[in-house]
Amino acid sequence: MGLGIHDERLELPVGISSDGPRMVTLREVRSADAPTVDFLQLSLERKAELTAERIQRQPELILGMVGAGIVDKECTIREVKARLEVGKPLIEIEQRTITHLIKKATNSRVLSASAWQPDLRLPQAVADNWSLGTDH
């Protein structure tokens, strides 16, 4: 796909549709087809739901945390939904992950045409005083 984002990540939800309670995937956000409520604007409960759904859609998950030990997928989902000791940090981690993925996907879409065309113009102050050194 060229963005460094695996196809399976494109199918994971990264937000909630602004026109209803539907979860929106990274693919939809990337194509700008789905108006999405920003993750930071979601209530803690909605953030937990979104995080739990992202975990649920993972093929495998075994989590090791200092103080909590090894936690399986089902336990992790329960912790996230209840916003307990293991769940709260995972919601914060997913928030950062989602923000990074959206930025990466949308910047790549927006910048793809101009990314290889840097602005090489000189600042005006430099251009006004430019000399080849022959008029000294």
PDB file of C-alpha atoms in Angstrom:
ATOM      1  CA  MET A   1       0.000   0.000   0.000  1.00  0.00           C
ATOM      2  CA  GLY A   2       3.026   2.286   0.253  1.00  0.00           C
ATOM      3  CA  LEU A   3       2.191   4.085   3.505  1.00  0.00           C
ATOM      4  CA  GLY A   4       3.838   1.603   5.824  1.00  0.00           C
ATOM      5  CA  ILE A   5       0.412   0.706   7.217  1.00  0.00           C
ATOM      6  CA  HIS A   6      -0.507  -2.962   6.967  1.00  0.00           C
ATOM      7  CA  ASP A   7      -3.792  -3.725   5.210  1.00  0.00           C
ATOM      8  CA  GLU A   8      -5.245  -5.359   8.321  1.00  0.00           C
ATOM      9  CA  ARG A   9      -4.770  -2.092  10.243  1.00  0.00           C
ATOM     10  CA  LEU A  10      -6.821  -0.287   7.605  1.00  0.00           C
ATOM     11  CA  GLU A  11      -9.825  -2.397   8.604  1.00  0.00           C
ATOM     12  CA  LEU A  12      -9.590  -1.628  12.333  1.00  0.00           C
ATOM     13  CA  PRO A  13     -11.888   1.079  13.717  1.00  0.00           C
ATOM     14  CA  VAL A  14     -10.234   4.403  14.521  1.00  0.00           C
ATOM     15  CA  GLY A  15     -13.257   6.526  15.314  1.00  0.00           C
ATOM     16  CA  ILE A  16     -16.995   6.940  15.552  1.00  0.00           C
ATOM     17  CA  SER A  17     -19.029   8.303  12.660  1.00  0.00           C
ATOM     18  CA  SER A  18     -20.205  11.855  13.294  1.00  0.00           C
ATOM     19  CA  ASP A  19     -23.574  11.031  11.720  1.00  0.00           C
ATOM     20  CA  GLY A  20     -24.309   7.995  13.883  1.00  0.00           C
ATOM     21  CA  PRO A  21     -22.942   5.422  16.305  1.00  0.00           C
ATOM     22  CA  ARG A  22     -21.101   3.400  13.646  1.00  0.00           C
ATOM     23  CA  MET A  23     -17.379   2.738  14.067  1.00  0.00           C
ATOM     24  CA  VAL A  24     -15.240   4.047  11.214  1.00  0.00           C
ATOM     25  CA  THR A  25     -12.166   2.226   9.885  1.00  0.00           C
ATOM     26  CA  LEU A  26      -8.817   3.738   9.004  1.00  0.00           C
ATOM     27  CA  ARG A  27      -9.535   2.950   5.338  1.00  0.00           C
ATOM     28  CA  GLU A  28     -12.677   5.108   5.497  1.00  0.00           C
ATOM     29  CA  VAL A  29     -10.871   7.964   7.241  1.00  0.00           C
ATOM     30  CA  ARG A  30      -8.035   7.749   4.728  1.00  0.00           C
ATOM     31  CA  SER A  31     -10.417   8.007   1.782  1.00  0.00           C
ATOM     32  CA  ALA A  32     -12.292  10.881   3.490  1.00  0.00           C
ATOM     33  CA  ASP A  33     -15.587   9.023   2.925  1.00  0.00           C
ATOM     34  CA  ALA A  34     -16.678   9.035   6.552  1.00  0.00           C
ATOM     35  CA  PRO A  35     -17.081  12.123   8.745  1.00  0.00           C
ATOM     36  CA  THR A  36     -15.578  11.077  12.059  1.00  0.00           C
ATOM     37  CA  VAL A  37     -15.681  12.393  15.614  1.00  0.00           C
ATOM     38  CA  ASP A  38     -12.114  12.991  16.790  1.00  0.00           C
ATOM     39  CA  PHE A  39     -10.969  10.362  19.313  1.00  0.00           C
ATOM     40  CA  LEU A  40     -10.074  13.092  21.805  1.00  0.00           C
ATOM     41  CA  GLN A  41     -13.695  14.333  21.751  1.00  0.00           C
ATOM     42  CA  LEU A  42     -15.147  10.941  22.640  1.00  0.00           C
ATOM     43  CA  SER A  43     -16.288  10.172  26.175  1.00  0.00           C
ATOM     44  CA  LEU A  44     -14.142   7.741  28.155  1.00  0.00           C
ATOM     45  CA  GLU A  45     -16.892   5.144  27.702  1.00  0.00           C
ATOM     46  CA  ARG A  46     -16.818   5.506  23.880  1.00  0.00           C
ATOM     47  CA  LYS A  47     -13.001   5.421  23.893  1.00  0.00           C
ATOM     48  CA  ALA A  48     -13.188   2.176  25.881  1.00  0.00           C
ATOM     49  CA  GLU A  49     -15.705   0.705  23.410  1.00  0.00           C
ATOM     50  CA  LEU A  50     -13.514   1.627  20.456  1.00  0.00           C
ATOM     51  CA  THR A  51     -10.388   0.238  22.133  1.00  0.00           C
ATOM     52  CA  ALA A  52     -12.186  -2.989  23.061  1.00  0.00           C
ATOM     53  CA  GLU A  53     -13.385  -3.409  19.481  1.00  0.00           C
ATOM     54  CA  ARG A  54      -9.863  -2.882  18.134  1.00  0.00           C
ATOM     55  CA  ILE A  55      -8.575  -5.536  20.554  1.00  0.00           C
ATOM     56  CA  GLN A  56     -11.430  -7.904  19.673  1.00  0.00           C
ATOM     57  CA  ARG A  57     -10.551  -7.701  15.970  1.00  0.00           C
ATOM     58  CA  GLN A  58      -6.923  -8.666  16.591  1.00  0.00           C
ATOM     59  CA  PRO A  59      -6.276 -12.288  15.610  1.00  0.00           C
ATOM     60  CA  GLU A  60      -4.229 -12.926  18.756  1.00  0.00           C
ATOM     61  CA  LEU A  61      -3.392 -10.941  21.822  1.00  0.00           C
ATOM     62  CA  ILE A  62      -1.417 -11.832  24.907  1.00  0.00           C
ATOM     63  CA  LEU A  63      -0.427  -8.872  27.011  1.00  0.00           C
ATOM     64  CA  GLY A  64       2.300  -8.758  29.620  1.00  0.00           C
ATOM     65  CA  MET A  65       2.195  -5.903  32.109  1.00  0.00           C
ATOM     66  CA  VAL A  66       4.302  -5.187  35.157  1.00  0.00           C
ATOM     67  CA  GLY A  67       2.060  -5.671  38.171  1.00  0.00           C
ATOM     68  CA  ALA A  68      -0.690  -7.432  36.199  1.00  0.00           C
ATOM     69  CA  GLY A  69       1.301 -10.292  34.694  1.00  0.00           C
ATOM     70  CA  ILE A  70       0.152 -12.057  31.538  1.00  0.00           C
ATOM     71  CA  VAL A  71      -3.364 -11.077  30.449  1.00  0.00           C
ATOM     72  CA  ASP A  72      -5.259 -12.857  27.658  1.00  0.00           C
ATOM     73  CA  LYS A  73      -7.467 -11.207  25.044  1.00  0.00           C
ATOM     74  CA  GLU A  74     -10.805 -11.756  26.832  1.00  0.00           C
ATOM     75  CA  CYS A  75      -9.494 -10.429  30.128  1.00  0.00           C
ATOM     76  CA  THR A  76      -7.955  -7.430  28.353  1.00  0.00           C
ATOM     77  CA  ILE A  77     -11.303  -6.597  26.726  1.00  0.00           C
ATOM     78  CA  ARG A  78     -13.091  -6.829  30.098  1.00  0.00           C
ATOM     79  CA  GLU A  79     -10.469  -4.571  31.708  1.00  0.00           C
ATOM     80  CA  VAL A  80     -10.795  -2.001  28.916  1.00  0.00           C
ATOM     81  CA  LYS A  81     -14.603  -1.967  28.919  1.00  0.00           C
ATOM     82  CA  ALA A  82     -14.655  -1.573  32.710  1.00  0.00           C
ATOM     83  CA  ARG A  83     -11.816   0.981  32.536  1.00  0.00           C
ATOM     84  CA  LEU A  84      -9.898  -0.860  35.241  1.00  0.00           C
ATOM     85  CA  GLU A  85      -6.184  -0.960  36.144  1.00  0.00           C
ATOM     86  CA  VAL A  86      -5.082  -2.713  32.935  1.00  0.00           C
ATOM     87  CA  GLY A  87      -7.718  -1.069  30.734  1.00  0.00           C
ATOM     88  CA  LYS A  88      -7.046   2.616  31.344  1.00  0.00           C
ATOM     89  CA  PRO A  89      -3.435   2.613  30.094  1.00  0.00           C
ATOM     90  CA  LEU A  90      -4.485   0.569  27.056  1.00  0.00           C
ATOM     91  CA  ILE A  91      -7.090   3.186  26.141  1.00  0.00           C
ATOM     92  CA  GLU A  92      -4.365   5.858  26.317  1.00  0.00           C
ATOM     93  CA  ILE A  93      -2.011   3.736  24.203  1.00  0.00           C
ATOM     94  CA  GLU A  94      -4.728   3.160  21.600  1.00  0.00           C
ATOM     95  CA  GLN A  95      -5.455   6.898  21.575  1.00  0.00           C
ATOM     96  CA  ARG A  96      -1.828   7.577  20.649  1.00  0.00           C
ATOM     97  CA  THR A  97      -1.796   4.734  18.120  1.00  0.00           C
ATOM     98  CA  ILE A  98      -5.013   5.917  16.452  1.00  0.00           C
ATOM     99  CA  THR A  99      -3.804   9.523  16.317  1.00  0.00           C
ATOM    100  CA  HIS A 100      -0.516   8.401  14.749  1.00  0.00           C
ATOM    101  CA  LEU A 101      -2.223   6.113  12.197  1.00  0.00           C
ATOM    102  CA  ILE A 102      -4.741   8.757  11.132  1.00  0.00           C
ATOM    103  CA  LYS A 103      -2.022  11.368  10.786  1.00  0.00           C
ATOM    104  CA  LYS A 104       0.148   9.004   8.786  1.00  0.00           C
ATOM    105  CA  ALA A 105      -2.704   7.891   6.515  1.00  0.00           C
ATOM    106  CA  THR A 106      -4.197  11.326   5.880  1.00  0.00           C
ATOM    107  CA  ASN A 107      -0.872  13.157   5.511  1.00  0.00           C
ATOM    108  CA  SER A 108       0.229  10.576   2.976  1.00  0.00           C
ATOM    109  CA  ARG A 109      -2.984  11.133   1.024  1.00  0.00           C
ATOM    110  CA  VAL A 110      -2.732  14.909   1.155  1.00  0.00           C
ATOM    111  CA  LEU A 111       1.014  15.200   0.648  1.00  0.00           C
ATOM    112  CA  SER A 112       1.553  12.412  -1.870  1.00  0.00           C
ATOM    113  CA  ALA A 113       1.448  14.747  -4.889  1.00  0.00           C
ATOM    114  CA  SER A 114       3.748  17.369  -3.390  1.00  0.00           C
ATOM    115  CA  ALA A 115       5.968  15.298  -1.119  1.00  0.00           C
ATOM    116  CA  TRP A 116       8.704  15.037  -3.757  1.00  0.00           C
ATOM    117  CA  GLN A 117       8.546  18.698  -4.794  1.00  0.00           C
ATOM    118  CA  PRO A 118      10.312  20.713  -2.105  1.00  0.00           C
ATOM    119  CA  ASP A 119      10.103  24.501  -2.188  1.00  0.00           C
ATOM    120  CA  LEU A 120      13.597  25.515  -3.260  1.00  0.00           C
ATOM    121  CA  ARG A 121      12.964  29.258  -3.496  1.00  0.00           C
ATOM    122  CA  LEU A 122      15.351  31.452  -1.542  1.00  0.00           C
ATOM    123  CA  PRO A 123      13.946  33.567   1.256  1.00  0.00           C
ATOM    124  CA  GLN A 124      13.317  37.109  -0.066  1.00  0.00           C
ATOM    125  CA  ALA A 125      16.015  38.668   2.162  1.00  0.00           C
ATOM    126  CA  VAL A 126      18.619  36.280   0.744  1.00  0.00           C
ATOM    127  CA  ALA A 127      17.411  36.765  -2.848  1.00  0.00           C
ATOM    128  CA  ASP A 128      17.566  40.577  -2.517  1.00  0.00           C
ATOM    129  CA  ASN A 129      21.201  40.416  -1.381  1.00  0.00           C
ATOM    130  CA  TRP A 130      22.319  37.600  -3.664  1.00  0.00           C
ATOM    131  CA  SER A 131      25.562  38.141  -5.494  1.00  0.00           C
ATOM    132  CA  LEU A 132      27.878  35.952  -7.519  1.00  0.00           C
ATOM    133  CA  GLY A 133      30.799  37.767  -5.972  1.00  0.00           C
ATOM    134  CA  THR A 134      31.780  39.641  -9.154  1.00  0.00           C
ATOM    135  CA  ASP A 135      30.636  43.153  -8.134  1.00  0.00           C
ATOM    136  CA  HIS A 136      32.792  43.606  -5.051  1.00  0.00           C
TER     137      HIS A 136
END
